[in-house]
Coordinates of C-alpha atoms in Angstrom, one line a residue:
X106 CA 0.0 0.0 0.0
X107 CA 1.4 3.3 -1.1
X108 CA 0.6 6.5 0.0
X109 CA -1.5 8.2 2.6
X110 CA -5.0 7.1 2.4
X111 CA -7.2 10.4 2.1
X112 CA -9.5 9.2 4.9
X113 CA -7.0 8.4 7.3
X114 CA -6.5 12.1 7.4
X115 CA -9.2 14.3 9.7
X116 CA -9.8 17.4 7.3
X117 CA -8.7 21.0 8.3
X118 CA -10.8 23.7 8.8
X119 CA -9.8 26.9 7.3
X120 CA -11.2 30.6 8.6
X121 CA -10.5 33.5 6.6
X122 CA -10.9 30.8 3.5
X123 CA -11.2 33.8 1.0
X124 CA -8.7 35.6 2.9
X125 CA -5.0 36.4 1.3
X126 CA -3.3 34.4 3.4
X127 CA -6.2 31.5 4.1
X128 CA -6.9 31.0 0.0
X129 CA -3.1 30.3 -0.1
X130 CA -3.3 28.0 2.9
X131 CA -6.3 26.1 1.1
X132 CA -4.3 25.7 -1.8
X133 CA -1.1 24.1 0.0
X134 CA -3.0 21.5 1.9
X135 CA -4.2 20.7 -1.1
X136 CA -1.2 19.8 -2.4
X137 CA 0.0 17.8 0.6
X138 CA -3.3 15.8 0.4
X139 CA -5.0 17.1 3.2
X140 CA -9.1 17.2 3.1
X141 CA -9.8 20.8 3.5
X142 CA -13.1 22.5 4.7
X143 CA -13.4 26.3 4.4
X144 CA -15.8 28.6 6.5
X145 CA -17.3 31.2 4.9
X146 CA -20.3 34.1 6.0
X147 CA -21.5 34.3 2.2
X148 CA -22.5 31.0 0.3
X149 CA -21.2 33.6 -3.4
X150 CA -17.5 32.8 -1.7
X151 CA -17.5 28.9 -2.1
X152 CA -17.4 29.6 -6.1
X153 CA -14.2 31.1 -5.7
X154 CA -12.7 28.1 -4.1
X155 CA -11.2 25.2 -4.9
X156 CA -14.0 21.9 -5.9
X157 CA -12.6 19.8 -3.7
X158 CA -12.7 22.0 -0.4
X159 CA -15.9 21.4 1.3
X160 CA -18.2 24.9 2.1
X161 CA -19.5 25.3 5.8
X162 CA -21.5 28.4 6.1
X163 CA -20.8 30.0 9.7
X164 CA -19.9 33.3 11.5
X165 CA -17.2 34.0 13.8
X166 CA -19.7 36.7 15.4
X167 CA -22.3 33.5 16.2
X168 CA -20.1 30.5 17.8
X169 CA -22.7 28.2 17.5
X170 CA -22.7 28.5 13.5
X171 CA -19.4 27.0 13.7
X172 CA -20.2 23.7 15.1
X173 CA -20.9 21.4 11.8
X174 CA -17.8 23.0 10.3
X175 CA -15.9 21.8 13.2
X176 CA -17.5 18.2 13.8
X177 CA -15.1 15.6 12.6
X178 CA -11.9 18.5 12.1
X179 CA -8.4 17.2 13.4
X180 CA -7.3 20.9 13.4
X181 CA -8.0 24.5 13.1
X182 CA -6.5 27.6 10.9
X183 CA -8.1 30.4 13.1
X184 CA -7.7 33.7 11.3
X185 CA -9.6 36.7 13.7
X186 CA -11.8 38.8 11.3
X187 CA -14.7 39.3 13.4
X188 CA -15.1 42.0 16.3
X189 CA -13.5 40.6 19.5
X190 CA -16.6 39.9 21.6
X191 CA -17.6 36.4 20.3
X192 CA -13.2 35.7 20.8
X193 CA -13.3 33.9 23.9
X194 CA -16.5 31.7 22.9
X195 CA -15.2 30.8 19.4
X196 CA -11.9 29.2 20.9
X197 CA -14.2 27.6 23.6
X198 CA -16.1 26.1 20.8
X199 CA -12.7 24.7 19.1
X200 CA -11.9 23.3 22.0
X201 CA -14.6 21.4 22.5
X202 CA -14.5 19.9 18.2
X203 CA -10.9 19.7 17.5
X204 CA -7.4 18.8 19.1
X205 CA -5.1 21.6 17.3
X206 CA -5.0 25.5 16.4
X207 CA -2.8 27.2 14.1
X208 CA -3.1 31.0 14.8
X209 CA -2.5 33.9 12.3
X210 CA -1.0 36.4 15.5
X211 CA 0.9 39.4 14.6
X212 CA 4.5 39.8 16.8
X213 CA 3.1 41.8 18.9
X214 CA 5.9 40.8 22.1
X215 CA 8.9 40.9 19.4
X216 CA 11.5 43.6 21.2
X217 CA 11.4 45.7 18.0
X218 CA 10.4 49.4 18.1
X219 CA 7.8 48.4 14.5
X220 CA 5.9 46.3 16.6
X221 CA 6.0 48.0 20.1
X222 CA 3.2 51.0 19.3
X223 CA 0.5 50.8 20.7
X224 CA -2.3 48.9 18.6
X225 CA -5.7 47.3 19.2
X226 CA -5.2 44.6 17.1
X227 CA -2.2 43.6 19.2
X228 CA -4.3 43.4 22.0
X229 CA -7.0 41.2 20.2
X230 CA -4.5 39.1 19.4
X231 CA -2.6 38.6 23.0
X232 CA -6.2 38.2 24.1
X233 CA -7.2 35.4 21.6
X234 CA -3.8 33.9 22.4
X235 CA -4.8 33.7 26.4
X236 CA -7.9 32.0 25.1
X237 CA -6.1 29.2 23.3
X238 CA -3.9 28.3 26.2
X239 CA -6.6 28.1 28.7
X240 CA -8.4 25.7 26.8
X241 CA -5.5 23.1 26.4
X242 CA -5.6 23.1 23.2
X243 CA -2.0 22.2 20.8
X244 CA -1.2 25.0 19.1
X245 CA 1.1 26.8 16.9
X246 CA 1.3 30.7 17.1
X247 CA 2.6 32.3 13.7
X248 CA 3.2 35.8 13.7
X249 CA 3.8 37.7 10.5
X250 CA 6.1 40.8 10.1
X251 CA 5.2 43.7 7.1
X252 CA 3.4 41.8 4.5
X253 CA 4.8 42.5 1.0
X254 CA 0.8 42.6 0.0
X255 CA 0.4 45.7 1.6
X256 CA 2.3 47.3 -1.2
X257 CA -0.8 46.5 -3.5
X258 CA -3.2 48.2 -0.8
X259 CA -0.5 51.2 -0.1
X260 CA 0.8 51.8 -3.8
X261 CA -0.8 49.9 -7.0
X262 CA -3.4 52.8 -7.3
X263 CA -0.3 55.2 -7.3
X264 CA 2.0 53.5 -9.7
X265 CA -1.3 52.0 -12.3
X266 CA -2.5 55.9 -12.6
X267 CA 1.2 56.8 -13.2
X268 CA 1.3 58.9 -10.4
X269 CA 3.7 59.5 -7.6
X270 CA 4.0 57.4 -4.7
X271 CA 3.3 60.0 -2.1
X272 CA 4.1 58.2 1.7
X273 CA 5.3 58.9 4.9
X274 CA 8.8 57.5 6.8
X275 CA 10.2 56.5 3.1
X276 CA 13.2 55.3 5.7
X277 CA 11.3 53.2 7.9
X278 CA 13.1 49.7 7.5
X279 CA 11.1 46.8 7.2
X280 CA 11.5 43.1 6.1
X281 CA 8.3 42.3 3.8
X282 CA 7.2 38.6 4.1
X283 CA 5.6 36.9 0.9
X284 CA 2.2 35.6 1.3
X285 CA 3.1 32.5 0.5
X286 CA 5.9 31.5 2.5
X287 CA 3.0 32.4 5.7
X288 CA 0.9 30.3 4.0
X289 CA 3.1 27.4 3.2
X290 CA 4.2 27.7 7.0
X291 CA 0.8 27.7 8.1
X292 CA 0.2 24.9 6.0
X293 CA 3.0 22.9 7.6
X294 CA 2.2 23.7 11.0
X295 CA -1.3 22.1 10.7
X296 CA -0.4 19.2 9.3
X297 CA 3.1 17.8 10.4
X298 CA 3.8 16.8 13.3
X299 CA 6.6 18.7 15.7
X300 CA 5.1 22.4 15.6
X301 CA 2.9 21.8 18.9
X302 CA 3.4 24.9 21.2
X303 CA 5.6 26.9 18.4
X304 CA 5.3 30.4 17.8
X305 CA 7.4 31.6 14.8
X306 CA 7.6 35.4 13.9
X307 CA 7.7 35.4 10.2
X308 CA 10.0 37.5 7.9
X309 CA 11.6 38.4 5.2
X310 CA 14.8 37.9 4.4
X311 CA 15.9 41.6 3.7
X312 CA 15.7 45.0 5.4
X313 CA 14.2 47.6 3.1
X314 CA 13.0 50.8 3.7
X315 CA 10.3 52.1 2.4
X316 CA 11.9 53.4 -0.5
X317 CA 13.7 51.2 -1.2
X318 CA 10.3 48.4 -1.6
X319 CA 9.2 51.2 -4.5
X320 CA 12.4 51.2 -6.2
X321 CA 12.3 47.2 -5.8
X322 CA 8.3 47.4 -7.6
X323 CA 10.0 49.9 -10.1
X324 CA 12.8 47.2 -11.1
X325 CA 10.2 44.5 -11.3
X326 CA 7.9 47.0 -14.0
X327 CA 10.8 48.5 -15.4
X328 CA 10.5 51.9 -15.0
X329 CA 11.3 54.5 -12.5
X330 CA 8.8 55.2 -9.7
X331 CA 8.7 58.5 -8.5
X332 CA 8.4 59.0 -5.0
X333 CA 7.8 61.8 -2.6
X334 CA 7.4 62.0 1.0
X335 CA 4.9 63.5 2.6
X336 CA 4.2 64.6 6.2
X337 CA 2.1 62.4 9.1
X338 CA -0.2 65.0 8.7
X339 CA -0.7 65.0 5.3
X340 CA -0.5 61.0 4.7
X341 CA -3.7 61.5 7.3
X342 CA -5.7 63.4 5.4
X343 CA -4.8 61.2 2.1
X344 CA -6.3 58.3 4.2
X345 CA -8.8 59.9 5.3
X346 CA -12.4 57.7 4.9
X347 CA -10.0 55.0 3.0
X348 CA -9.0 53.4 6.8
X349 CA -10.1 53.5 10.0
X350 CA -8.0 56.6 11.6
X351 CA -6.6 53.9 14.0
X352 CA -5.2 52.1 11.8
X353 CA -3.5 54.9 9.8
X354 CA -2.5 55.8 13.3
X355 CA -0.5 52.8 14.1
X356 CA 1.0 52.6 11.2
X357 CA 2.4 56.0 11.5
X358 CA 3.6 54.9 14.7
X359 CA 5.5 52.1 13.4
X360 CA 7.0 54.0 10.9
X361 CA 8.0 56.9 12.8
X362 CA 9.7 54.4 15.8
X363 CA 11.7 52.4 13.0
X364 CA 13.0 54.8 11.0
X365 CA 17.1 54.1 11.4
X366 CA 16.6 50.6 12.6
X367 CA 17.3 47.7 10.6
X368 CA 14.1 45.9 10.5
X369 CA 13.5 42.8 12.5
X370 CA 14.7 39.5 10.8
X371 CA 14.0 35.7 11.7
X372 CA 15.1 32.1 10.0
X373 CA 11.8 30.7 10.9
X374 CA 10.6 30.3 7.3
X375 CA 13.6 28.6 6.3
X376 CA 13.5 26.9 9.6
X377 CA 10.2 25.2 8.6
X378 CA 10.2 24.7 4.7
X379 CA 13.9 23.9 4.5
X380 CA 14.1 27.0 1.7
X381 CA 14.9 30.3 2.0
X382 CA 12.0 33.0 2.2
X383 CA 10.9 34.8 -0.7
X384 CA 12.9 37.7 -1.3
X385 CA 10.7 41.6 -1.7
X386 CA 12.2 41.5 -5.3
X387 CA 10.9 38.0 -6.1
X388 CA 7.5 39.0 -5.1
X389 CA 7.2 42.1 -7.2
X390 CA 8.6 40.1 -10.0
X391 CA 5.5 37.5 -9.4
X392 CA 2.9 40.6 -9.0
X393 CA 3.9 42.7 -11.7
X394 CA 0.8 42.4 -13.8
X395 CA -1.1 43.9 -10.4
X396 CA 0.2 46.9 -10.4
X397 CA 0.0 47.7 -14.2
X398 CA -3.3 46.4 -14.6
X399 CA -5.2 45.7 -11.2
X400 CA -5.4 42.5 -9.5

């Protein structure tokens, strides 16, 4: 008999299905055989997912929604998108279903000025975290530096009008993690053996400021991207009714505290997946098209 058989396997259960990171996560367990099952609010998402993946409808907001979903799941890929109140009785609810949790945290306790500001979603996440170990659940914390995605929400609809990248802190350092490498080490967390009780911070392999990521987007489209920086003030007001003013806060905040400090930098990717991470160069290389023509 060769191979795993399909059914020996208890499927995973993937939050945030639709997600950047989660749609990648579907995808790799895929590949590695494992039966996925994808929670989704709106039934219109399933269509955009894979045939094979099997469509819960539930609700992070209504704990109870999540119970089919989780009947029968060896393990969890809990991605918070919901307000915090229903946090504590969700990962009750897990508990009671399933034996392990991979959580998407941010690194939040990292001794880094980027990730020292102050930040509600910080505290959501050391919150959700508290949850999981009460419950005795196994778990796996991954914790994701700068994503290189933001670029795409911070400066596609810049550089596809062929307009100037006008930011804030262009020398705040940072080490932009691909997508995929979080997703591949999510992947590998939930369904290998030996990660029980990890918690990797996630990077890049390269300190770049900000400047630096738009010259890096220019290379990959092969042009010049102008780029001009603006004040805290202005970048504000350029935000304005785009983000929640708490968010644009605590980026600012970031920015501002690691401007002259070489961003934070961890092996766990290659750690995990026995390859080295992504580079920010090899991303924009892969997303090219996005920023000439949209996503």
């Amino acid at each position: 008999m060769g191979g795993v058989n399909q059914t020996d396997i208890p499927p995973v259960l993937v939050t945030g299905a639709t997600g950047r990171v989660g749609r990648l996560v579907i995808d790799q367990l895929l590949d590695a055989g494992v039966p996925v099952r994808a929670l989704t609010r709106r039934s219109e998402a399933a269509a955009t997912l894979p045939t094979k993946v099997e469509v819960f409808a539930g609700d992070l907001t209504v704990p109870e929604s999540l119970d089919a979903a989780l009947s029968g799941a060896g393990a969890v890929f809990l991605v918070w998108t919901a307000p915090p109140q229903t946090a504590e009785a969700v990962v009750e609810r897990l508990a009671v279903h399933v034996r392990r949790v991979v959580f998407l945290s941010s690194p939040h306790q990292t001794p880094h000025p980027l990730f020292q500001q102050p930040n509600p979603m910080a505290v959501l996440h050391a919150d959700i975290e508290r949850f999981i170990a009460a419950t005795g659940l196994e778990s796996t914390i991954i914790r994701p530096g700068m994503f290189a995605s933001n670029s795409l929400a911070w400066w596609a609809p810049a550089i596809r009008a062929g307009e100037v990248v006008r930011w804030p802190y262009s020398a705040a350092e940072s080490a932009p993690v691909d997508d995929r490498d979080i997703a591949a080490v999510a992947a590998r967390t939930l369904y290998q053996d030996g990660y029980v009780g990890g918690d990797y911070v996630l990077t890049g392999p390269d300190s770049l400021t900000q400047a630096a990521q738009v010259d890096v987007i220019g290379d990959a489209l092969g042009r010049r991207i102008a780029f001009e920086e603006i004040t805290p003030d202005e970048f504000r007001s350029l935000w304005e009714g785009t983000a929640p003013s708490s968010a644009v806060d605590m980026l600012l905040a970031a920015w501002s505290a690691a401007v002259g400090q070489p961003a934070y930098i961890t092996t766990a990717v290659a750690d995990i997946l026995g390859m080295e991470p992504r580079t920010f160069r090899r991303w924009a290389v892969d997303h090219a098209i996005a920023f000439t023509q949209g996503s």
